């Protein structure tokens, strides 16, 4: 018998057609598409087709506000703290443009961070990027960060969950070390939001970035940016868009006044199809119950880890369950080949280097975990 809780969540499987045709274990790359989101895409097309530009003013602006509100609720935040950008990279670019590097020119990141996070500062002339190394290639003990942060540090920027190991960082001690040195703290939560609890303010962040693509089941084309309300006015971007201007529809070109909320970091017209698909994903989250979703992902993960160990495979991941998430890395001598062969059997996973990467979401089942491990043995 499986100990995975909330079997009632399995009724949501019918909402995701791909689950009827595939063993889908790759939500950390791209969450499954729901009927709800497809229905919303239909609404988007219908409105475009029947209303044209008036859909913008009469309805779509409201949908954008609704999306910000839903993200705010999910992250225990205020609507004014939420901005929408076309990607995590764009959100990071806008924030990185708003920081003064003249007195402090260092940005501290982790060796294990996703490249786009590090690239923001490698791209900036005069900024020195300091990388905190990982001894085991899996994670970094939170207390280690303080050794790399000092009065030269403008910003500490790192991931909530490392994309290639699933390691969950303890954010508060890192935030405390950054703030004690007078630096800002930015968190890339793309691999966290939707699979573990996220509360940017409680975690001590000044900036937190995530998006709908992966665990939040909303597809590509947008990212969600949270900026602590008390910090928003201090951060004046040096890249801009008319969506970030205070009085957007005054069309003034003699001056630029930024909005007072996190909308100041916007980068142009938002992708409406994604506003709609993201709303679908967030509604499903709210209805399924976030806490249940997180519990189920953790239980599926632990059960899958047990099956993998029993099958004799080696896993790269945190020894301590408190640092584990739903990203599971299984060592394989031909990870790319194994992923290809699994795909031929209808099992969708991914690979990074010499590891097969599986990421069960709340809609997966213990049977699917068993099917994956059996197939991995067979290939
Ligand atoms: C942790 C993390 N940050 C950032 C990104 C990339 O974000 P974007 O393509 O929206 O810039 C990814 C993509 O996989 C990621 O896993």
Tab-separated table of C-alpha atoms and ligand atoms in Angstrom:
chain	number	residue	atom	x	y	z
A	1	UNK	CA	0.000	0.000	0.000
A	2	UNK	CA	1.225	3.469	-0.815
A	3	UNK	CA	1.477	6.069	1.945
A	4	UNK	CA	0.966	8.947	-0.454
A	5	UNK	CA	-1.779	11.184	1.003
A	6	UNK	CA	-4.743	12.894	-0.609
A	7	UNK	CA	-5.878	10.250	-3.078
A	8	UNK	CA	-8.823	12.587	-3.659
A	9	UNK	CA	-6.466	14.853	-5.602
A	10	UNK	CA	-6.303	12.163	-8.286
A	11	UNK	CA	-9.692	13.308	-9.521
A	12	UNK	CA	-7.798	16.304	-10.950
A	13	UNK	CA	-6.044	13.961	-13.382
A	14	UNK	CA	-8.984	14.168	-15.757
A	15	UNK	CA	-8.324	17.905	-15.968
A	16	UNK	CA	-4.925	17.286	-17.624
A	17	UNK	CA	-5.341	15.355	-20.909
A	18	UNK	CA	-1.634	14.519	-21.250
A	19	UNK	CA	-1.918	12.313	-18.157
A	20	UNK	CA	-4.263	10.044	-20.122
A	21	UNK	CA	-1.670	9.364	-22.793
A	22	UNK	CA	1.694	9.703	-21.029
A	23	UNK	CA	3.412	9.062	-17.722
A	24	UNK	CA	4.225	12.704	-17.261
A	25	UNK	CA	7.016	13.276	-14.731
A	26	UNK	CA	8.558	16.487	-16.027
A	27	UNK	CA	6.659	19.289	-14.301
A	28	UNK	CA	9.858	21.069	-13.303
A	29	UNK	CA	10.430	21.757	-17.017
A	30	UNK	CA	6.842	22.415	-18.022
A	31	UNK	CA	3.719	21.815	-15.962
A	32	UNK	CA	0.895	19.898	-17.660
A	33	UNK	CA	-1.731	21.843	-19.602
A	34	UNK	CA	-5.212	21.759	-18.056
A	35	UNK	CA	-8.651	21.826	-19.658
A	36	UNK	CA	-9.219	24.945	-17.569
A	37	UNK	CA	-6.301	26.748	-19.209
A	38	UNK	CA	-7.371	25.542	-22.656
A	39	UNK	CA	-10.839	26.896	-21.968
A	40	UNK	CA	-9.297	30.211	-21.040
A	41	UNK	CA	-7.275	30.219	-24.251
A	42	UNK	CA	-10.564	29.779	-26.078
A	43	UNK	CA	-11.983	32.790	-24.227
A	44	UNK	CA	-8.932	34.835	-25.180
A	45	UNK	CA	-9.318	33.953	-28.865
A	46	UNK	CA	-13.053	34.583	-28.805
A	47	UNK	CA	-12.627	38.026	-27.288
A	48	UNK	CA	-9.839	38.973	-29.651
A	49	UNK	CA	-12.006	37.818	-32.547
A	50	UNK	CA	-15.229	39.475	-31.474
A	51	UNK	CA	-14.075	42.613	-29.680
A	52	UNK	CA	-10.687	43.449	-31.149
A	53	UNK	CA	-8.839	46.196	-29.294
A	54	UNK	CA	-11.721	46.923	-26.960
A	55	UNK	CA	-11.018	43.534	-25.349
A	56	UNK	CA	-7.886	45.189	-23.955
A	57	UNK	CA	-9.603	48.051	-22.249
A	58	UNK	CA	-12.805	46.355	-21.248
A	59	UNK	CA	-11.624	42.917	-20.171
A	60	UNK	CA	-7.966	42.063	-20.482
A	61	UNK	CA	-6.711	44.790	-18.171
A	62	UNK	CA	-9.011	43.264	-15.561
A	63	UNK	CA	-7.599	39.773	-16.182
A	64	UNK	CA	-4.064	41.102	-15.706
A	65	UNK	CA	-5.105	42.639	-12.375
A	66	UNK	CA	-6.775	39.367	-11.415
A	67	UNK	CA	-3.572	37.460	-12.131
A	68	UNK	CA	-1.502	39.825	-9.977
A	69	UNK	CA	-4.075	39.398	-7.219
A	70	UNK	CA	-3.895	35.617	-7.400
A	71	UNK	CA	-0.094	35.607	-7.286
A	72	UNK	CA	-0.225	37.999	-4.324
A	73	UNK	CA	-2.578	35.652	-2.500
A	74	UNK	CA	-0.408	32.634	-3.256
A	75	UNK	CA	2.673	34.413	-1.920
A	76	UNK	CA	1.002	36.024	1.086
A	77	UNK	CA	1.770	39.415	-0.430
A	78	UNK	CA	0.035	42.654	-1.392
A	79	UNK	CA	-1.078	43.223	-4.998
A	80	UNK	CA	1.175	46.300	-5.251
A	81	UNK	CA	4.192	44.076	-4.607
A	82	UNK	CA	3.562	41.927	-7.709
A	83	UNK	CA	4.828	42.750	-11.206
A	84	UNK	CA	4.571	40.772	-14.424
A	85	UNK	CA	7.482	40.439	-16.835
A	86	UNK	CA	7.949	38.347	-19.989
A	87	UNK	CA	10.415	35.930	-18.335
A	88	UNK	CA	12.484	35.442	-15.206
A	89	UNK	CA	15.464	36.776	-17.175
A	90	UNK	CA	13.555	39.994	-17.933
A	91	UNK	CA	12.553	40.431	-14.277
A	92	UNK	CA	16.150	39.923	-13.193
A	93	UNK	CA	17.385	42.348	-15.864
A	94	UNK	CA	15.066	45.067	-14.663
A	95	UNK	CA	16.051	44.573	-11.027
A	96	UNK	CA	19.749	44.359	-11.871
A	97	UNK	CA	19.412	47.665	-13.743
A	98	UNK	CA	18.034	49.338	-10.613
A	99	UNK	CA	20.989	48.616	-8.340
A	100	UNK	CA	23.808	51.116	-7.801
A	101	UNK	CA	27.157	49.306	-8.085
A	102	UNK	CA	29.395	52.347	-7.596
A	103	UNK	CA	30.020	51.963	-3.861
A	104	UNK	CA	29.471	48.199	-3.678
A	105	UNK	CA	30.324	46.280	-6.824
A	106	UNK	CA	29.957	42.662	-5.724
A	107	UNK	CA	27.079	40.294	-6.323
A	108	UNK	CA	27.189	36.968	-4.487
A	109	UNK	CA	25.553	33.951	-6.166
A	110	UNK	CA	25.812	30.156	-5.888
A	111	UNK	CA	27.752	27.832	-8.154
A	112	UNK	CA	24.523	25.824	-8.441
A	113	UNK	CA	22.270	28.679	-9.546
A	114	UNK	CA	20.539	28.652	-12.913
A	115	UNK	CA	22.790	30.399	-15.481
A	116	UNK	CA	20.355	33.206	-16.322
A	117	UNK	CA	20.543	34.405	-12.711
A	118	UNK	CA	24.326	34.635	-12.809
A	119	UNK	CA	24.459	36.063	-16.342
A	120	UNK	CA	22.648	39.252	-15.249
A	121	UNK	CA	25.728	40.315	-13.380
A	122	UNK	CA	28.391	38.713	-15.565
A	123	UNK	CA	26.937	40.959	-18.274
A	124	UNK	CA	27.434	44.130	-16.227
A	125	UNK	CA	30.745	45.937	-16.676
A	126	UNK	CA	32.383	46.687	-13.333
A	127	UNK	CA	30.361	44.168	-11.326
A	128	UNK	CA	32.349	41.415	-9.627
A	129	UNK	CA	30.454	38.132	-9.365
A	130	UNK	CA	31.388	36.026	-6.331
A	131	UNK	CA	30.251	32.401	-6.533
A	132	UNK	CA	29.639	30.406	-3.362
A	133	UNK	CA	30.860	26.867	-4.050
A	134	UNK	CA	28.993	23.701	-3.182
A	135	UNK	CA	31.226	21.035	-1.617
A	136	UNK	CA	28.990	18.117	-2.506
A	137	UNK	CA	27.518	19.473	-5.747
A	138	UNK	CA	24.049	19.193	-4.170
A	139	UNK	CA	23.535	22.170	-1.866
A	140	UNK	CA	25.165	24.824	0.288
A	141	UNK	CA	24.788	25.001	4.087
A	142	UNK	CA	23.072	28.324	4.843
A	143	UNK	CA	25.806	29.419	7.265
A	144	UNK	CA	28.384	29.178	4.468
A	145	UNK	CA	26.985	32.258	2.712
A	146	UNK	CA	28.150	34.702	5.396
A	147	UNK	CA	31.792	33.898	4.536
A	148	UNK	CA	31.294	35.404	1.071
A	149	UNK	CA	29.234	38.484	1.968
A	150	UNK	CA	30.821	41.732	3.131
A	151	UNK	CA	30.628	45.512	2.865
A	152	UNK	CA	31.544	45.270	-0.836
A	153	UNK	CA	28.390	43.227	-1.523
A	154	UNK	CA	25.523	45.069	-3.236
A	155	UNK	CA	23.327	42.019	-3.636
A	156	UNK	CA	23.051	38.365	-2.724
A	157	UNK	CA	21.110	36.516	-5.434
A	158	UNK	CA	20.364	32.815	-5.353
A	159	UNK	CA	17.755	30.104	-5.892
A	160	UNK	CA	15.132	28.908	-3.456
A	161	UNK	CA	15.427	25.422	-5.024
A	162	UNK	CA	18.470	24.464	-7.103
A	163	UNK	CA	17.280	23.326	-10.548
A	164	UNK	CA	19.811	20.538	-11.011
A	165	UNK	CA	19.644	18.931	-7.553
A	166	UNK	CA	16.255	19.895	-6.110
A	167	UNK	CA	18.004	21.185	-2.968
A	168	UNK	CA	15.825	23.609	-0.959
A	169	UNK	CA	17.815	26.444	0.593
A	170	UNK	CA	17.058	27.920	4.032
A	171	UNK	CA	16.492	31.480	2.916
A	172	UNK	CA	16.223	33.326	6.233
A	173	UNK	CA	19.850	32.885	7.383
A	174	UNK	CA	21.071	33.962	3.936
A	175	UNK	CA	18.761	37.008	4.076
A	176	UNK	CA	20.072	37.855	7.542
A	177	UNK	CA	23.701	37.625	6.380
A	178	UNK	CA	22.954	39.846	3.364
A	179	UNK	CA	21.116	42.450	5.411
A	180	UNK	CA	23.724	42.465	8.199
A	181	UNK	CA	26.265	43.511	5.552
A	182	UNK	CA	23.903	46.121	4.085
A	183	UNK	CA	23.209	44.134	0.911
A	184	UNK	CA	19.915	43.309	-0.813
A	185	UNK	CA	18.654	39.741	-1.079
A	186	UNK	CA	17.072	38.401	-4.284
A	187	UNK	CA	15.621	34.920	-4.664
A	188	UNK	CA	14.974	33.007	-7.885
A	189	UNK	CA	12.012	30.872	-6.881
A	190	UNK	CA	11.146	29.501	-10.294
A	191	UNK	CA	11.699	25.908	-9.136
A	192	UNK	CA	10.003	26.493	-5.770
A	193	UNK	CA	6.714	28.263	-6.472
A	194	UNK	CA	4.013	25.631	-6.835
A	195	UNK	CA	5.865	22.726	-5.261
A	196	UNK	CA	6.842	24.022	-1.796
A	197	UNK	CA	5.396	26.851	0.332
A	198	UNK	CA	6.578	30.297	-0.748
A	199	UNK	CA	6.292	33.400	1.442
A	200	UNK	CA	8.797	35.975	0.157
A	201	UNK	CA	8.399	38.394	3.062
A	202	UNK	CA	8.737	35.722	5.741
A	203	UNK	CA	11.825	34.357	3.991
A	204	UNK	CA	13.550	37.738	4.333
A	205	UNK	CA	13.810	38.424	0.610
A	206	UNK	CA	13.758	41.907	-0.897
A	207	UNK	CA	12.960	40.510	-4.332
A	208	UNK	CA	11.464	37.120	-5.232
A	209	UNK	CA	10.955	35.886	-8.792
A	210	UNK	CA	8.916	32.946	-10.065
A	211	UNK	CA	6.601	32.137	-12.913
A	212	UNK	CA	3.760	30.010	-14.249
A	213	UNK	CA	5.738	27.762	-16.614
A	214	UNK	CA	6.659	24.912	-14.297
A	215	UNK	CA	4.977	23.867	-11.053
A	216	UNK	CA	2.292	26.565	-11.317
A	217	UNK	CA	0.855	24.937	-14.457
A	218	UNK	CA	0.476	28.128	-16.482
A	219	UNK	CA	2.829	27.814	-19.467
A	220	UNK	CA	5.560	30.040	-20.930
A	221	UNK	CA	5.437	33.776	-21.659
A	222	UNK	CA	5.346	35.480	-18.255
A	223	UNK	CA	7.158	35.668	-14.940
A	224	UNK	CA	5.955	36.858	-11.535
A	225	UNK	CA	8.057	39.380	-9.666
A	226	UNK	CA	7.566	40.221	-5.990
A	227	UNK	CA	9.355	43.275	-4.623
A	228	UNK	CA	9.051	44.102	-0.932
A	229	UNK	CA	6.836	47.158	-0.715
A	230	UNK	CA	9.344	49.096	1.399
A	231	UNK	CA	12.020	48.600	-1.299
A	232	UNK	CA	10.049	49.450	-4.424
A	233	UNK	CA	10.763	53.186	-4.544
A	234	UNK	CA	14.463	52.675	-3.786
A	235	UNK	CA	14.789	50.509	-6.880
A	236	UNK	CA	14.626	52.789	-9.908
A	237	UNK	CA	15.241	50.746	-13.073
A	238	UNK	CA	17.568	52.035	-15.787
A	239	UNK	CA	15.758	50.014	-18.406
A	240	UNK	CA	12.155	50.941	-18.967
A	241	UNK	CA	8.839	50.327	-20.659
A	242	UNK	CA	5.651	52.347	-20.969
A	243	UNK	CA	3.873	49.748	-18.805
A	244	UNK	CA	6.205	50.762	-15.975
A	245	UNK	CA	5.323	54.464	-16.254
A	246	UNK	CA	3.076	55.999	-13.605
A	247	UNK	CA	0.613	57.552	-16.022
A	248	UNK	CA	0.930	55.132	-18.892
A	249	UNK	CA	-1.819	56.591	-21.040
A	250	UNK	CA	-0.682	60.209	-20.803
A	251	UNK	CA	1.883	59.325	-23.499
A	252	UNK	CA	4.334	61.908	-22.191
A	253	UNK	CA	7.808	61.896	-23.659
A	254	UNK	CA	9.276	64.842	-21.726
A	255	UNK	CA	9.763	62.852	-18.522
A	256	UNK	CA	9.561	59.376	-17.052
A	257	UNK	CA	7.966	58.822	-13.692
A	258	UNK	CA	7.901	55.191	-12.647
A	259	UNK	CA	4.882	53.593	-11.056
A	260	UNK	CA	5.021	53.350	-7.279
A	261	UNK	CA	4.282	49.634	-7.281
A	262	UNK	CA	6.139	46.597	-8.609
A	263	UNK	CA	4.545	47.298	-11.996
A	264	UNK	CA	7.472	49.694	-12.520
A	265	UNK	CA	9.576	46.678	-13.513
A	266	UNK	CA	7.166	45.667	-16.311
A	267	UNK	CA	8.732	45.088	-19.708
A	268	UNK	CA	6.034	46.016	-22.212
A	269	UNK	CA	2.710	44.503	-23.185
A	270	UNK	CA	2.127	41.271	-21.248
A	271	UNK	CA	1.515	38.007	-23.124
A	272	UNK	CA	-2.258	37.727	-22.831
A	273	UNK	CA	-2.428	34.013	-23.741
A	274	UNK	CA	-0.218	33.315	-20.743
A	275	UNK	CA	-2.236	35.629	-18.494
A	276	UNK	CA	-5.150	33.327	-19.283
A	277	UNK	CA	-3.332	29.984	-19.004
A	278	UNK	CA	-1.642	31.133	-15.785
A	279	UNK	CA	-5.021	32.021	-14.296
A	280	UNK	CA	-6.191	28.488	-15.091
A	281	UNK	CA	-3.203	26.992	-13.278
A	282	UNK	CA	-3.580	29.236	-10.228
A	283	UNK	CA	-7.295	28.537	-9.946
A	284	UNK	CA	-6.597	24.802	-9.915
A	285	UNK	CA	-4.038	25.323	-7.175
A	286	UNK	CA	-6.469	27.267	-5.059
A	287	UNK	CA	-9.228	24.706	-5.557
A	288	UNK	CA	-7.041	21.634	-4.990
A	289	UNK	CA	-5.609	23.266	-1.851
A	290	UNK	CA	-1.980	24.318	-1.848
A	291	UNK	CA	-1.121	22.617	1.433
A	292	UNK	CA	-2.448	19.296	0.132
A	293	UNK	CA	-0.581	19.749	-3.139
A	294	UNK	CA	2.712	20.311	-1.320
A	295	UNK	CA	2.147	17.336	1.003
A	296	UNK	CA	1.389	15.048	-1.887
A	297	UNK	CA	4.426	16.127	-3.895
A	298	UNK	CA	6.667	15.493	-0.877
A	299	UNK	CA	5.144	12.058	-0.269
A	300	UNK	CA	5.390	11.060	-3.949
A	301	UNK	CA	9.018	12.163	-3.852
A	302	UNK	CA	9.874	10.118	-0.768
A	303	UNK	CA	8.155	7.049	-2.151
A	304	UNK	CA	9.872	7.434	-5.523
A	305	UNK	CA	13.260	7.823	-3.797
A	306	UNK	CA	12.608	4.531	-1.991
A	307	UNK	CA	11.735	2.759	-5.255
A	308	UNK	CA	14.857	4.162	-6.934
A	309	UNK	CA	17.072	3.010	-4.070
A	310	UNK	CA	15.478	-0.464	-4.088
A	311	UNK	CA	16.203	-0.687	-7.812
A	312	UNK	CA	19.878	-0.006	-7.079
A	313	UNK	CA	20.173	3.428	-8.687
A	314	UNK	CA	22.195	6.241	-7.192
A	315	UNK	CA	20.486	9.572	-6.533
A	316	UNK	CA	22.013	13.051	-6.309
A	317	UNK	CA	20.041	14.925	-3.678
A	318	UNK	CA	19.973	16.236	-0.128
A	319	UNK	CA	20.601	13.679	2.619
A	320	UNK	CA	18.206	15.566	4.873
A	321	UNK	CA	14.532	15.439	3.822
A	322	UNK	CA	14.031	19.076	4.893
A	323	UNK	CA	16.212	20.134	1.956
A	324	UNK	CA	14.567	17.851	-0.615
A	325	UNK	CA	11.986	18.835	-3.194
A	326	UNK	CA	10.130	17.216	-6.070
A	327	UNK	CA	13.156	17.321	-8.384
A	328	UNK	CA	14.815	13.899	-8.355
A	329	UNK	CA	18.139	13.247	-10.062
A	330	UNK	CA	18.958	9.606	-10.881
A	331	UNK	CA	22.478	8.765	-12.017
A	332	UNK	CA	22.655	7.012	-15.371
A	333	UNK	CA	25.625	6.202	-17.636
A	334	UNK	CA	23.591	7.395	-20.629
A	335	UNK	CA	21.040	9.797	-19.216
A	336	UNK	CA	20.180	11.382	-22.582
A	337	UNK	CA	19.696	7.957	-24.187
A	338	UNK	CA	17.603	6.738	-21.249
A	339	UNK	CA	15.312	9.789	-21.494
A	340	UNK	CA	14.863	9.105	-25.204
A	341	UNK	CA	14.027	5.434	-24.636
A	342	UNK	CA	11.642	6.268	-21.803
A	343	UNK	CA	9.900	8.736	-24.118
A	344	UNK	CA	9.372	5.901	-26.605
A	345	UNK	CA	7.461	4.127	-23.819
A	346	UNK	CA	5.375	7.216	-23.135
A	347	UNK	CA	7.312	8.211	-20.006
A	348	UNK	CA	8.283	11.874	-20.052
A	349	UNK	CA	11.290	12.866	-17.936
A	350	UNK	CA	14.364	14.971	-18.607
A	351	UNK	CA	18.102	14.890	-18.012
A	352	UNK	CA	20.840	17.211	-16.778
A	353	UNK	CA	24.392	15.948	-17.355
A	354	UNK	CA	24.632	12.305	-16.308
A	355	UNK	CA	21.377	12.351	-14.357
A	356	UNK	CA	17.822	11.545	-15.369
A	357	UNK	CA	15.569	14.200	-13.823
A	358	UNK	CA	12.063	13.250	-12.685
A	359	UNK	CA	9.657	15.692	-11.078
A	360	UNK	CA	6.337	14.325	-9.795
A	361	UNK	CA	3.491	16.784	-9.296
A	362	UNK	CA	0.307	16.379	-7.248
A	363	UNK	CA	-1.462	14.848	-10.251
A	364	UNK	CA	0.982	11.944	-10.476
A	365	UNK	CA	0.387	8.585	-8.808
A	366	UNK	CA	2.469	5.945	-7.016
A	367	UNK	CA	1.727	3.611	-9.961
A	368	UNK	CA	3.381	6.072	-12.311
A	369	UNK	CA	6.456	6.185	-10.063
A	370	UNK	CA	6.663	2.403	-10.223
A	371	UNK	CA	6.243	2.431	-14.008
A	372	UNK	CA	9.074	4.959	-14.309
A	373	UNK	CA	11.502	2.980	-12.152
A	374	UNK	CA	10.680	-0.316	-13.854
A	375	UNK	CA	11.166	1.245	-17.275
A	376	UNK	CA	14.441	2.842	-16.165
A	377	UNK	CA	15.704	-0.593	-15.168
A	378	UNK	CA	14.586	-2.020	-18.470
A	379	UNK	CA	16.339	0.619	-20.592
B	1	LIG	C1	15.642	28.323	-11.470
B	1	LIG	C2	15.409	28.869	-12.839
B	1	LIG	N1	15.546	30.184	-13.055
B	1	LIG	C3	15.342	30.723	-14.278
B	1	LIG	C4	14.994	29.933	-15.351
B	1	LIG	C5	14.808	30.562	-16.722
B	1	LIG	O1	13.842	31.532	-16.708
B	1	LIG	P1	13.402	32.352	-18.015
B	1	LIG	O2	13.544	31.454	-19.201
B	1	LIG	O3	11.967	32.719	-17.721
B	1	LIG	O4	14.268	33.545	-18.102
B	1	LIG	C6	14.823	28.558	-15.171
B	1	LIG	C7	14.400	27.751	-16.323
B	1	LIG	O5	14.379	26.612	-16.423
B	1	LIG	C8	15.050	28.013	-13.885
B	1	LIG	O6	14.915	26.699	-13.663
